[in-house]
PDB file of C-alpha atoms in Angstrom:
ATOM      1  CA  TYR A  20      15.615 -39.805 -41.328  1.00 68.00           C
ATOM      2  CA  ASN A  21      17.814 -41.100 -43.299  1.00 75.00           C
ATOM      3  CA  GLY A  22      18.894 -44.081 -41.776  1.00 86.00           C
ATOM      4  CA  PHE A  23      17.780 -46.683 -39.057  1.00 92.00           C
ATOM      5  CA  ALA A  24      19.239 -45.026 -35.204  1.00 93.00           C
ATOM      6  CA  LYS A  25      16.695 -42.149 -34.766  1.00 95.00           C
ATOM      7  CA  PRO A  26      13.654 -44.631 -35.531  1.00 95.00           C
ATOM      8  CA  ILE A  27      15.168 -47.693 -33.235  1.00 96.00           C
ATOM      9  CA  ILE A  28      15.713 -44.592 -31.174  1.00 97.00           C
ATOM     10  CA  ILE A  29      12.122 -43.253 -31.349  1.00 96.00           C
ATOM     11  CA  LEU A  30      10.978 -47.091 -30.361  1.00 97.00           C
ATOM     12  CA  THR A  31      13.614 -47.288 -27.379  1.00 97.00           C
ATOM     13  CA  THR A  32      10.181 -45.037 -25.830  1.00 96.00           C
ATOM     14  CA  LEU A  33       7.838 -47.916 -26.352  1.00 97.00           C
ATOM     15  CA  PRO A  34       9.073 -49.905 -23.693  1.00 97.00           C
ATOM     16  CA  LEU A  35       9.173 -46.794 -21.195  1.00 97.00           C
ATOM     17  CA  ALA A  36       6.202 -46.549 -21.873  1.00 97.00           C
ATOM     18  CA  LEU A  37       5.251 -50.188 -21.173  1.00 97.00           C
ATOM     19  CA  ILE A  38       6.501 -49.958 -17.104  1.00 97.00           C
ATOM     20  CA  GLY A  39       4.449 -46.877 -16.792  1.00 97.00           C
ATOM     21  CA  SER A  40       1.354 -48.935 -17.550  1.00 97.00           C
ATOM     22  CA  TYR A  41       1.838 -52.034 -15.978  1.00 97.00           C
ATOM     23  CA  LEU A  42       3.024 -49.952 -12.332  1.00 98.00           C
ATOM     24  CA  GLY A  43      -0.692 -48.072 -13.545  1.00 97.00           C
ATOM     25  CA  LEU A  44      -2.714 -50.713 -13.190  1.00 97.00           C
ATOM     26  CA  TYR A  45      -0.841 -52.522 -10.700  1.00 97.00           C
ATOM     27  CA  VAL A  46      -1.133 -49.355  -8.717  1.00 97.00           C
ATOM     28  CA  THR A  47      -4.944 -49.298  -9.261  1.00 96.00           C
ATOM     29  CA  GLY A  48      -5.503 -52.511  -9.196  1.00 96.00           C
ATOM     30  CA  ASN A  49      -6.869 -53.204 -12.825  1.00 96.00           C
ATOM     31  CA  ALA A  50      -6.185 -56.550 -14.940  1.00 95.00           C
ATOM     32  CA  LEU A  51      -4.945 -56.001 -18.521  1.00 95.00           C
ATOM     33  CA  GLY A  52      -8.623 -56.513 -20.202  1.00 95.00           C
ATOM     34  CA  PHE A  53      -9.703 -55.574 -23.532  1.00 96.00           C
ATOM     35  CA  MET A  54      -9.809 -51.715 -23.061  1.00 96.00           C
ATOM     36  CA  PRO A  55      -6.013 -51.490 -20.859  1.00 97.00           C
ATOM     37  CA  GLN A  56      -4.728 -53.185 -24.255  1.00 97.00           C
ATOM     38  CA  LEU A  57      -6.666 -50.472 -26.607  1.00 97.00           C
ATOM     39  CA  GLY A  58      -5.149 -47.433 -23.895  1.00 97.00           C
ATOM     40  CA  LEU A  59      -1.728 -49.200 -24.497  1.00 97.00           C
ATOM     41  CA  LEU A  60      -2.405 -48.412 -28.358  1.00 97.00           C
ATOM     42  CA  ALA A  61      -3.309 -45.046 -28.044  1.00 96.00           C
ATOM     43  CA  LEU A  62       0.420 -44.531 -25.807  1.00 97.00           C
ATOM     44  CA  PHE A  63       2.237 -45.613 -27.789  1.00 97.00           C
ATOM     45  CA  GLY A  64       1.658 -42.971 -30.164  1.00 95.00           C
ATOM     46  CA  ILE A  65       1.918 -40.695 -27.220  1.00 94.00           C
ATOM     47  CA  VAL A  66       4.667 -41.229 -26.511  1.00 96.00           C
ATOM     48  CA  VAL A  67       6.738 -41.996 -29.656  1.00 96.00           C
ATOM     49  CA  ASN A  68       5.689 -37.992 -30.645  1.00 94.00           C
ATOM     50  CA  THR A  69       7.248 -36.979 -27.585  1.00 94.00           C
ATOM     51  CA  ALA A  70      11.056 -38.132 -29.244  1.00 96.00           C
ATOM     52  CA  ILE A  71      10.650 -37.705 -32.599  1.00 96.00           C
ATOM     53  CA  ILE A  72       9.334 -33.607 -31.517  1.00 94.00           C
ATOM     54  CA  PHE A  73      12.665 -33.889 -29.588  1.00 96.00           C
ATOM     55  CA  ILE A  74      13.958 -35.545 -32.148  1.00 96.00           C
ATOM     56  CA  GLU A  75      13.357 -33.038 -34.274  1.00 95.00           C
ATOM     57  CA  PHE A  76      14.382 -30.098 -32.771  1.00 96.00           C
ATOM     58  CA  ALA A  77      17.725 -31.846 -32.141  1.00 96.00           C
ATOM     59  CA  ASP A  78      18.435 -32.144 -35.614  1.00 95.00           C
ATOM     60  CA  ILE A  79      17.398 -28.108 -36.130  1.00 95.00           C
ATOM     61  CA  LEU A  80      19.870 -26.784 -33.559  1.00 96.00           C
ATOM     62  CA  ILE A  81      22.805 -29.290 -34.454  1.00 95.00           C
ATOM     63  CA  LYS A  82      21.955 -28.268 -38.142  1.00 94.00           C
ATOM     64  CA  GLU A  83      22.145 -24.353 -37.730  1.00 94.00           C
ATOM     65  CA  LYS A  84      25.591 -25.284 -35.409  1.00 93.00           C
ATOM     66  CA  ILE A  85      27.202 -26.894 -37.502  1.00 91.00           C
ATOM     67  CA  GLU A  86      26.464 -24.248 -40.390  1.00 90.00           C
ATOM     68  CA  GLU A  87      28.083 -22.167 -38.024  1.00 90.00           C
ATOM     69  CA  CYS A  88      31.111 -24.271 -36.812  1.00 87.00           C
ATOM     70  CA  ASP A  89      34.374 -23.803 -37.753  1.00 84.00           C
ATOM     71  CA  GLY A  90      34.893 -27.636 -39.234  1.00 83.00           C
ATOM     72  CA  SER A  91      37.285 -28.572 -36.729  1.00 86.00           C
ATOM     73  CA  GLY A  92      35.341 -31.073 -34.635  1.00 88.00           C
ATOM     74  CA  PRO A  93      34.753 -34.589 -35.051  1.00 90.00           C
ATOM     75  CA  ILE A  94      31.115 -34.599 -35.850  1.00 90.00           C
ATOM     76  CA  MET A  95      30.463 -33.677 -38.911  1.00 89.00           C
ATOM     77  CA  GLY A  96      33.023 -30.496 -38.086  1.00 89.00           C
ATOM     78  CA  MET A  97      31.158 -29.821 -34.320  1.00 92.00           C
ATOM     79  CA  SER A  98      32.982 -30.209 -30.792  1.00 92.00           C
ATOM     80  CA  ILE A  99      31.462 -33.021 -28.862  1.00 94.00           C
ATOM     81  CA  ASN A 100      30.338 -30.542 -26.229  1.00 95.00           C
ATOM     82  CA  GLU A 101      28.776 -27.809 -29.025  1.00 95.00           C
ATOM     83  CA  PHE A 102      26.764 -31.777 -30.160  1.00 95.00           C
ATOM     84  CA  ARG A 103      26.333 -32.006 -26.523  1.00 96.00           C
ATOM     85  CA  GLU A 104      24.991 -28.340 -25.829  1.00 97.00           C
ATOM     86  CA  CYS A 105      22.481 -29.600 -28.765  1.00 97.00           C
ATOM     87  CA  LEU A 106      21.138 -31.311 -26.962  1.00 97.00           C
ATOM     88  CA  VAL A 107      20.445 -29.993 -23.792  1.00 97.00           C
ATOM     89  CA  GLN A 108      19.260 -27.165 -25.400  1.00 98.00           C
ATOM     90  CA  ALA A 109      16.375 -29.024 -27.555  1.00 97.00           C
ATOM     91  CA  GLY A 110      15.705 -30.757 -24.125  1.00 96.00           C
ATOM     92  CA  GLN A 111      15.539 -27.679 -22.277  1.00 97.00           C
ATOM     93  CA  VAL A 112      12.957 -25.904 -25.658  1.00 97.00           C
ATOM     94  CA  ARG A 113      10.401 -28.186 -26.348  1.00 96.00           C
ATOM     95  CA  LEU A 114      10.898 -29.278 -22.421  1.00 96.00           C
ATOM     96  CA  LEU A 115       7.827 -26.941 -21.740  1.00 96.00           C
ATOM     97  CA  PRO A 116       6.042 -27.417 -25.418  1.00 95.00           C
ATOM     98  CA  ILE A 117       5.977 -32.160 -24.033  1.00 95.00           C
ATOM     99  CA  ALA A 118       5.144 -31.404 -20.076  1.00 96.00           C
ATOM    100  CA  MET A 119       1.697 -29.094 -21.629  1.00 96.00           C
ATOM    101  CA  THR A 120       1.094 -31.826 -24.061  1.00 94.00           C
ATOM    102  CA  THR A 121       1.545 -34.432 -20.477  1.00 96.00           C
ATOM    103  CA  LEU A 122      -0.122 -32.659 -18.115  1.00 97.00           C
ATOM    104  CA  THR A 123      -3.526 -31.532 -20.344  1.00 98.00           C
ATOM    105  CA  THR A 124      -3.532 -34.862 -21.849  1.00 97.00           C
ATOM    106  CA  ILE A 125      -3.316 -37.000 -18.044  1.00 98.00           C
ATOM    107  CA  GLY A 126      -5.758 -33.327 -17.471  1.00 98.00           C
ATOM    108  CA  GLY A 127      -8.526 -34.956 -20.088  1.00 97.00           C
ATOM    109  CA  LEU A 128      -7.512 -38.808 -18.842  1.00 97.00           C
ATOM    110  CA  LEU A 129      -9.138 -38.811 -14.863  1.00 97.00           C
ATOM    111  CA  PRO A 130     -12.563 -38.034 -15.090  1.00 97.00           C
ATOM    112  CA  LEU A 131     -12.193 -41.257 -16.958  1.00 96.00           C
ATOM    113  CA  ALA A 132     -10.064 -42.092 -14.853  1.00 97.00           C
ATOM    114  CA  LEU A 133     -12.304 -41.740 -11.364  1.00 96.00           C
ATOM    115  CA  ALA A 134     -15.469 -41.266 -12.634  1.00 95.00           C
ATOM    116  CA  GLY A 135     -15.672 -43.422 -16.095  1.00 89.00           C
ATOM    117  CA  GLY A 136     -16.932 -46.680 -15.025  1.00 92.00           C
ATOM    118  CA  PRO A 137     -15.084 -49.689 -14.484  1.00 91.00           C
ATOM    119  CA  LEU A 138     -15.192 -50.458 -18.715  1.00 92.00           C
ATOM    120  CA  TRP A 139     -13.220 -47.052 -18.582  1.00 95.00           C
ATOM    121  CA  GLU A 140     -11.350 -46.930 -15.506  1.00 96.00           C
ATOM    122  CA  GLY A 141      -8.809 -49.248 -16.620  1.00 96.00           C
ATOM    123  CA  MET A 142      -7.463 -47.829 -20.344  1.00 97.00           C
ATOM    124  CA  ALA A 143      -7.588 -44.573 -19.079  1.00 98.00           C
ATOM    125  CA  TRP A 144      -5.044 -44.813 -15.403  1.00 98.00           C
ATOM    126  CA  LEU A 145      -2.879 -46.928 -17.552  1.00 98.00           C
ATOM    127  CA  MET A 146      -2.193 -43.928 -19.783  1.00 98.00           C
ATOM    128  CA  ILE A 147      -1.315 -41.844 -17.037  1.00 98.00           C
ATOM    129  CA  PHE A 148       0.847 -43.144 -15.509  1.00 98.00           C
ATOM    130  CA  GLY A 149       2.044 -44.370 -18.477  1.00 98.00           C
ATOM    131  CA  LEU A 150       2.310 -41.312 -20.079  1.00 98.00           C
ATOM    132  CA  MET A 151       3.865 -40.244 -16.594  1.00 98.00           C
ATOM    133  CA  VAL A 152       6.708 -42.142 -16.728  1.00 98.00           C
ATOM    134  CA  ALA A 153       7.529 -42.620 -19.975  1.00 98.00           C
ATOM    135  CA  THR A 154       7.525 -38.832 -20.562  1.00 97.00           C
ATOM    136  CA  ILE A 155       9.843 -39.019 -17.663  1.00 97.00           C
ATOM    137  CA  LEU A 156      11.625 -41.468 -18.967  1.00 97.00           C
ATOM    138  CA  THR A 157      11.838 -40.247 -22.657  1.00 97.00           C
ATOM    139  CA  LEU A 158      13.503 -36.649 -21.764  1.00 96.00           C
ATOM    140  CA  ILE A 159      16.164 -38.767 -19.940  1.00 97.00           C
ATOM    141  CA  VAL A 160      17.051 -41.129 -22.362  1.00 98.00           C
ATOM    142  CA  VAL A 161      16.550 -40.231 -25.790  1.00 98.00           C
ATOM    143  CA  PRO A 162      19.305 -37.683 -25.548  1.00 98.00           C
ATOM    144  CA  SER A 163      21.773 -40.160 -24.013  1.00 97.00           C
ATOM    145  CA  LEU A 164      20.797 -42.499 -26.950  1.00 97.00           C
ATOM    146  CA  TYR A 165      21.110 -39.679 -29.555  1.00 96.00           C
ATOM    147  CA  ALA A 166      25.032 -38.973 -27.690  1.00 96.00           C
ATOM    148  CA  ILE A 167      25.856 -42.643 -28.022  1.00 96.00           C
ATOM    149  CA  PHE A 168      24.680 -43.396 -31.710  1.00 95.00           C
ATOM    150  CA  VAL A 169      27.049 -40.104 -32.862  1.00 94.00           C
ATOM    151  CA  GLU A 170      29.672 -40.766 -30.507  1.00 94.00           C
ATOM    152  CA  ASN A 171      30.387 -44.101 -30.883  1.00 94.00           C
ATOM    153  CA  PHE A 172      29.026 -45.511 -33.454  1.00 92.00           C
ATOM    154  CA  LYS A 173      29.755 -42.640 -35.423  1.00 90.00           C
ATOM    155  CA  ILE A 174      26.550 -41.870 -36.971  1.00 91.00           C
ATOM    156  CA  LYS A 175      25.778 -38.449 -38.555  1.00 90.00           C
ATOM    157  CA  PRO A 176      23.680 -36.940 -36.872  1.00 90.00           C
ATOM    158  CA  VAL A 177      21.742 -35.114 -39.472  1.00 88.00           C
ATOM    159  CA  ARG A 178      22.419 -34.642 -43.491  1.00 81.00           C
ATOM    160  CA  MET A 179      23.592 -31.974 -45.381  1.00 67.00           C
ATOM    161  CA  ALA A 180      22.884 -30.886 -48.574  1.00 61.00           C
ATOM    162  CA  VAL A 181      25.617 -30.115 -50.451  1.00 57.00           C
ATOM    163  CA  GLN A 182      26.312 -26.533 -52.162  1.00 55.00           C
ATOM    164  CA  LYS A 183      27.521 -27.039 -55.946  1.00 54.00           C
ATOM    165  CA  THR A 184      28.911 -24.153 -56.786  1.00 56.00           C
ATOM    166  CA  LEU A 185      26.843 -23.010 -60.563  1.00 55.00           C
ATOM    167  CA  PRO A 186      29.639 -20.644 -63.198  1.00 62.00           C
ATOM    168  CA  ASP A 187      29.069 -17.358 -63.943  1.00 62.00           C
ATOM    169  CA  PRO A 188      26.831 -17.086 -65.995  1.00 66.00           C
ATOM    170  CA  ILE A 189      28.325 -15.715 -69.824  1.00 69.00           C
ATOM    171  CA  LYS A 190      28.247 -11.702 -69.714  1.00 59.00           C
TER     172      LYS A 190
END
């Protein structure tokens, strides 16, 4: 990611997962035993993946926009509005794949939560609630933090390759 800004943004999704997971344990009356703790580790991997998917796609859109803009804006030649449009477009385009991944995972965990017995129930509910809350909050927090880092702290959103012009070959 060419720096610390994007990994920091991605890691901010972990507390978001904690909010939903502890809420799920509280609502369902389950304790934070060994299996729910194991589920929390699995949940962290899934939630971080959501942020990575968003940031990667946003970077692709930003890079394309930089290449086609006139070079007069403050963000690597882009205007702030063009940068924000890239973030909004990334959220719109990646919303369906992220939602489908979350819903299929929740669908796979529901039988475990409803009929898995006391060993698996806490883990499944923790992951279900954690996924629901973290996915919604990730789609709000990650683009917001990305914009804050780029607009306020002047972090470059992407690293562009320098194109060198080669001399004409001798004829």
